[in-house]
């Protein structure tokens, strides 16, 4: 989900806790343009996953079998926040940004990177805020699943 330690090294923030292994070296044939496109795609995927973690229970209302996909994702999101770790794909994104020449202060920033990076890796993120974010994800999902269960039970009671 979001990184700990106060910001992304891409944004000049302090170094983050790296409890995940950095991916192996990128292929030498990877051009800067391809690396930037892959980094942007990874950032979009990361953003969509965060939305799924927080609000995926809404989809479960319509399609209850999606709970088998959503519950592990929500548990992962809470665990990542509460443990202070970072998503294993985050170092890959950073490596792709570096390969694209986008690894330092003052670099050119596209629309996707500019807006999503700030949302996914907010400046000033503390451990306390990570705990609060994890609790928020848990509470939102408990509330949505609770409403879904009540709705489903009410539907069954009308049929019986």
PDB file of C-alpha atoms in Angstrom:
ATOM      1  CA  UNK A   1       0.000   0.000   0.000  1.00  0.00           C
ATOM      2  CA  UNK A   2       1.846   3.089   1.115  1.00  0.00           C
ATOM      3  CA  UNK A   3       5.450   3.284   2.118  1.00  0.00           C
ATOM      4  CA  UNK A   4       6.680   4.065   5.598  1.00  0.00           C
ATOM      5  CA  UNK A   5       9.281   6.534   6.651  1.00  0.00           C
ATOM      6  CA  UNK A   6       7.912   9.775   5.323  1.00  0.00           C
ATOM      7  CA  UNK A   7       8.013   9.594   1.573  1.00  0.00           C
ATOM      8  CA  UNK A   8       9.410   8.052  -1.510  1.00  0.00           C
ATOM      9  CA  UNK A   9      13.080   8.326  -2.311  1.00  0.00           C
ATOM     10  CA  UNK A  10      11.810   9.464  -5.714  1.00  0.00           C
ATOM     11  CA  UNK A  11      10.356  12.543  -4.073  1.00  0.00           C
ATOM     12  CA  UNK A  12      13.471  13.187  -2.004  1.00  0.00           C
ATOM     13  CA  UNK A  13      11.953  11.768   1.187  1.00  0.00           C
ATOM     14  CA  UNK A  14      13.910   9.770   3.736  1.00  0.00           C
ATOM     15  CA  UNK A  15      14.921   6.216   2.994  1.00  0.00           C
ATOM     16  CA  UNK A  16      12.211   3.637   3.488  1.00  0.00           C
ATOM     17  CA  UNK A  17      12.273   0.362   5.314  1.00  0.00           C
ATOM     18  CA  UNK A  18      13.197  -2.323   2.805  1.00  0.00           C
ATOM     19  CA  UNK A  19      12.098  -5.665   4.176  1.00  0.00           C
ATOM     20  CA  UNK A  20      11.657  -6.999   0.672  1.00  0.00           C
ATOM     21  CA  UNK A  21      14.428  -7.998  -1.659  1.00  0.00           C
ATOM     22  CA  UNK A  22      15.116  -5.690  -4.552  1.00  0.00           C
ATOM     23  CA  UNK A  23      14.336  -7.294  -7.886  1.00  0.00           C
ATOM     24  CA  UNK A  24      17.202  -8.563  -9.968  1.00  0.00           C
ATOM     25  CA  UNK A  25      18.816  -6.264 -12.476  1.00  0.00           C
ATOM     26  CA  UNK A  26      16.611  -5.070 -15.296  1.00  0.00           C
ATOM     27  CA  UNK A  27      17.359  -6.328 -18.796  1.00  0.00           C
ATOM     28  CA  UNK A  28      19.993  -4.240 -20.559  1.00  0.00           C
ATOM     29  CA  UNK A  29      17.742  -4.076 -23.626  1.00  0.00           C
ATOM     30  CA  UNK A  30      15.063  -2.145 -21.689  1.00  0.00           C
ATOM     31  CA  UNK A  31      14.922   1.378 -23.099  1.00  0.00           C
ATOM     32  CA  UNK A  32      14.256   4.427 -20.917  1.00  0.00           C
ATOM     33  CA  UNK A  33      10.898   4.893 -22.655  1.00  0.00           C
ATOM     34  CA  UNK A  34       9.861   1.302 -21.946  1.00  0.00           C
ATOM     35  CA  UNK A  35      11.079   1.533 -18.349  1.00  0.00           C
ATOM     36  CA  UNK A  36       9.030   4.699 -17.811  1.00  0.00           C
ATOM     37  CA  UNK A  37       5.939   3.105 -19.364  1.00  0.00           C
ATOM     38  CA  UNK A  38       6.338  -0.004 -17.213  1.00  0.00           C
ATOM     39  CA  UNK A  39       6.834   2.129 -14.090  1.00  0.00           C
ATOM     40  CA  UNK A  40       3.673   4.110 -14.908  1.00  0.00           C
ATOM     41  CA  UNK A  41       1.724   0.895 -15.537  1.00  0.00           C
ATOM     42  CA  UNK A  42       2.950  -0.516 -12.231  1.00  0.00           C
ATOM     43  CA  UNK A  43       1.948   2.698 -10.446  1.00  0.00           C
ATOM     44  CA  UNK A  44      -1.555   2.563 -11.976  1.00  0.00           C
ATOM     45  CA  UNK A  45      -1.860  -1.109 -11.012  1.00  0.00           C
ATOM     46  CA  UNK A  46      -0.775  -0.222  -7.471  1.00  0.00           C
ATOM     47  CA  UNK A  47      -3.390   2.539  -7.300  1.00  0.00           C
ATOM     48  CA  UNK A  48      -6.134   0.230  -8.569  1.00  0.00           C
ATOM     49  CA  UNK A  49      -5.124  -2.404  -6.030  1.00  0.00           C
ATOM     50  CA  UNK A  50      -5.405   0.151  -3.220  1.00  0.00           C
ATOM     51  CA  UNK A  51      -8.903   1.107  -4.400  1.00  0.00           C
ATOM     52  CA  UNK A  52      -9.787  -2.620  -4.512  1.00  0.00           C
ATOM     53  CA  UNK A  53      -8.456  -3.111  -0.963  1.00  0.00           C
ATOM     54  CA  UNK A  54     -10.450  -0.183   0.438  1.00  0.00           C
ATOM     55  CA  UNK A  55     -13.665  -0.433  -1.572  1.00  0.00           C
ATOM     56  CA  UNK A  56     -13.724  -3.940  -3.034  1.00  0.00           C
ATOM     57  CA  UNK A  57     -16.408  -4.942  -0.541  1.00  0.00           C
ATOM     58  CA  UNK A  58     -18.814  -2.838  -2.602  1.00  0.00           C
ATOM     59  CA  UNK A  59     -18.271  -5.204  -5.528  1.00  0.00           C
ATOM     60  CA  UNK A  60     -18.880  -8.130  -3.173  1.00  0.00           C
ATOM     61  CA  UNK A  61     -22.411  -6.796  -2.601  1.00  0.00           C
ATOM     62  CA  UNK A  62     -23.182  -7.420  -6.275  1.00  0.00           C
ATOM     63  CA  UNK A  63     -20.959 -10.437  -6.818  1.00  0.00           C
ATOM     64  CA  UNK A  64     -20.531 -12.257  -3.456  1.00  0.00           C
ATOM     65  CA  UNK A  65     -17.979 -14.729  -4.846  1.00  0.00           C
ATOM     66  CA  UNK A  66     -15.523 -11.858  -5.254  1.00  0.00           C
ATOM     67  CA  UNK A  67     -15.055 -12.028  -1.489  1.00  0.00           C
ATOM     68  CA  UNK A  68     -12.577 -14.855  -2.138  1.00  0.00           C
ATOM     69  CA  UNK A  69     -10.426 -12.342  -4.019  1.00  0.00           C
ATOM     70  CA  UNK A  70     -11.144  -9.295  -1.925  1.00  0.00           C
ATOM     71  CA  UNK A  71     -10.656 -10.623   1.611  1.00  0.00           C
ATOM     72  CA  UNK A  72      -7.024 -11.695   1.049  1.00  0.00           C
ATOM     73  CA  UNK A  73      -6.307  -8.362  -0.664  1.00  0.00           C
ATOM     74  CA  UNK A  74      -7.850  -6.412   2.231  1.00  0.00           C
ATOM     75  CA  UNK A  75      -5.922  -8.510   4.756  1.00  0.00           C
ATOM     76  CA  UNK A  76      -2.717  -7.833   2.804  1.00  0.00           C
ATOM     77  CA  UNK A  77      -3.430  -4.082   2.801  1.00  0.00           C
ATOM     78  CA  UNK A  78      -4.011  -3.988   6.555  1.00  0.00           C
ATOM     79  CA  UNK A  79      -0.921  -6.125   7.201  1.00  0.00           C
ATOM     80  CA  UNK A  80       1.295  -3.941   4.981  1.00  0.00           C
ATOM     81  CA  UNK A  81       0.157  -0.813   6.831  1.00  0.00           C
ATOM     82  CA  UNK A  82       0.443  -2.272  10.312  1.00  0.00           C
ATOM     83  CA  UNK A  83       3.783  -3.992   9.708  1.00  0.00           C
ATOM     84  CA  UNK A  84       5.456  -0.876   8.292  1.00  0.00           C
ATOM     85  CA  UNK A  85       6.583  -2.741   5.203  1.00  0.00           C
ATOM     86  CA  UNK A  86       6.201  -1.827   1.579  1.00  0.00           C
ATOM     87  CA  UNK A  87       4.623  -3.680  -1.301  1.00  0.00           C
ATOM     88  CA  UNK A  88       7.175  -5.969  -2.967  1.00  0.00           C
ATOM     89  CA  UNK A  89       6.500  -4.296  -6.316  1.00  0.00           C
ATOM     90  CA  UNK A  90       7.450  -0.836  -5.016  1.00  0.00           C
ATOM     91  CA  UNK A  91      11.230  -1.422  -5.301  1.00  0.00           C
ATOM     92  CA  UNK A  92      10.653  -2.678  -8.862  1.00  0.00           C
ATOM     93  CA  UNK A  93       8.843   0.546  -9.706  1.00  0.00           C
ATOM     94  CA  UNK A  94      11.731   2.571  -8.229  1.00  0.00           C
ATOM     95  CA  UNK A  95      14.262   0.572 -10.239  1.00  0.00           C
ATOM     96  CA  UNK A  96      12.237   1.136 -13.426  1.00  0.00           C
ATOM     97  CA  UNK A  97      12.070   4.873 -12.661  1.00  0.00           C
ATOM     98  CA  UNK A  98      15.833   4.947 -12.182  1.00  0.00           C
ATOM     99  CA  UNK A  99      16.321   3.093 -15.488  1.00  0.00           C
ATOM    100  CA  UNK A 100      14.105   5.701 -17.151  1.00  0.00           C
ATOM    101  CA  UNK A 101      16.194   8.522 -15.702  1.00  0.00           C
ATOM    102  CA  UNK A 102      13.378   9.547 -13.358  1.00  0.00           C
ATOM    103  CA  UNK A 103      15.077   8.713 -10.102  1.00  0.00           C
ATOM    104  CA  UNK A 104      15.975  12.090  -8.646  1.00  0.00           C
ATOM    105  CA  UNK A 105      14.708  15.483  -7.584  1.00  0.00           C
ATOM    106  CA  UNK A 106      13.671  17.833 -10.335  1.00  0.00           C
ATOM    107  CA  UNK A 107      12.984  15.093 -12.841  1.00  0.00           C
ATOM    108  CA  UNK A 108      10.232  15.426 -15.398  1.00  0.00           C
ATOM    109  CA  UNK A 109       7.013  14.041 -14.049  1.00  0.00           C
ATOM    110  CA  UNK A 110       4.048  12.919 -16.091  1.00  0.00           C
ATOM    111  CA  UNK A 111       0.408  13.176 -15.093  1.00  0.00           C
ATOM    112  CA  UNK A 112       0.178   9.587 -13.826  1.00  0.00           C
ATOM    113  CA  UNK A 113       3.342   9.717 -11.774  1.00  0.00           C
ATOM    114  CA  UNK A 114       2.677  13.221 -10.451  1.00  0.00           C
ATOM    115  CA  UNK A 115      -0.788  12.489  -9.078  1.00  0.00           C
ATOM    116  CA  UNK A 116      -0.574   8.806  -8.172  1.00  0.00           C
ATOM    117  CA  UNK A 117       2.838   8.993  -6.513  1.00  0.00           C
ATOM    118  CA  UNK A 118       1.580  11.656  -4.110  1.00  0.00           C
ATOM    119  CA  UNK A 119      -1.469   9.529  -3.258  1.00  0.00           C
ATOM    120  CA  UNK A 120       0.363   6.213  -2.902  1.00  0.00           C
ATOM    121  CA  UNK A 121       3.528   7.517  -1.231  1.00  0.00           C
ATOM    122  CA  UNK A 122       2.410  10.610   0.713  1.00  0.00           C
ATOM    123  CA  UNK A 123       5.020  12.882   2.233  1.00  0.00           C
ATOM    124  CA  UNK A 124       5.154  12.881   6.034  1.00  0.00           C
ATOM    125  CA  UNK A 125       3.732   9.389   6.453  1.00  0.00           C
ATOM    126  CA  UNK A 126       4.453   8.235  10.009  1.00  0.00           C
ATOM    127  CA  UNK A 127       4.059   4.839  11.665  1.00  0.00           C
ATOM    128  CA  UNK A 128       1.119   6.237  13.619  1.00  0.00           C
ATOM    129  CA  UNK A 129      -0.564   7.316  10.396  1.00  0.00           C
ATOM    130  CA  UNK A 130       0.096   3.879   8.889  1.00  0.00           C
ATOM    131  CA  UNK A 131      -1.607   2.287  11.893  1.00  0.00           C
ATOM    132  CA  UNK A 132      -4.556   4.642  11.426  1.00  0.00           C
ATOM    133  CA  UNK A 133      -4.752   3.871   7.694  1.00  0.00           C
ATOM    134  CA  UNK A 134      -4.698   0.133   8.405  1.00  0.00           C
ATOM    135  CA  UNK A 135      -7.462   0.577  10.970  1.00  0.00           C
ATOM    136  CA  UNK A 136      -9.475   2.660   8.496  1.00  0.00           C
ATOM    137  CA  UNK A 137      -9.181  -0.055   5.828  1.00  0.00           C
ATOM    138  CA  UNK A 138     -10.259  -2.663   8.374  1.00  0.00           C
ATOM    139  CA  UNK A 139     -13.203  -0.607   9.672  1.00  0.00           C
ATOM    140  CA  UNK A 140     -14.457   0.363   6.205  1.00  0.00           C
ATOM    141  CA  UNK A 141     -14.373  -3.262   5.102  1.00  0.00           C
ATOM    142  CA  UNK A 142     -15.988  -4.572   8.297  1.00  0.00           C
ATOM    143  CA  UNK A 143     -18.794  -2.034   7.866  1.00  0.00           C
ATOM    144  CA  UNK A 144     -19.315  -2.850   4.187  1.00  0.00           C
ATOM    145  CA  UNK A 145     -19.231  -6.608   4.751  1.00  0.00           C
ATOM    146  CA  UNK A 146     -21.584  -6.213   7.728  1.00  0.00           C
ATOM    147  CA  UNK A 147     -24.060  -4.307   5.557  1.00  0.00           C
ATOM    148  CA  UNK A 148     -23.705  -6.890   2.780  1.00  0.00           C
ATOM    149  CA  UNK A 149     -24.439  -9.758   5.173  1.00  0.00           C
ATOM    150  CA  UNK A 150     -27.475  -7.943   6.597  1.00  0.00           C
ATOM    151  CA  UNK A 151     -28.715  -7.199   3.089  1.00  0.00           C
ATOM    152  CA  UNK A 152     -28.295 -10.810   2.045  1.00  0.00           C
ATOM    153  CA  UNK A 153     -30.102 -12.072   5.175  1.00  0.00           C
ATOM    154  CA  UNK A 154     -32.946  -9.613   4.623  1.00  0.00           C
ATOM    155  CA  UNK A 155     -33.294 -10.872   1.041  1.00  0.00           C
ATOM    156  CA  UNK A 156     -33.481 -14.467   2.232  1.00  0.00           C
ATOM    157  CA  UNK A 157     -36.083 -13.561   4.878  1.00  0.00           C
ATOM    158  CA  UNK A 158     -38.341 -11.994   2.203  1.00  0.00           C
ATOM    159  CA  UNK A 159     -38.102 -15.185   0.110  1.00  0.00           C
ATOM    160  CA  UNK A 160     -38.978 -17.459   3.051  1.00  0.00           C
TER     161      UNK A 160
END
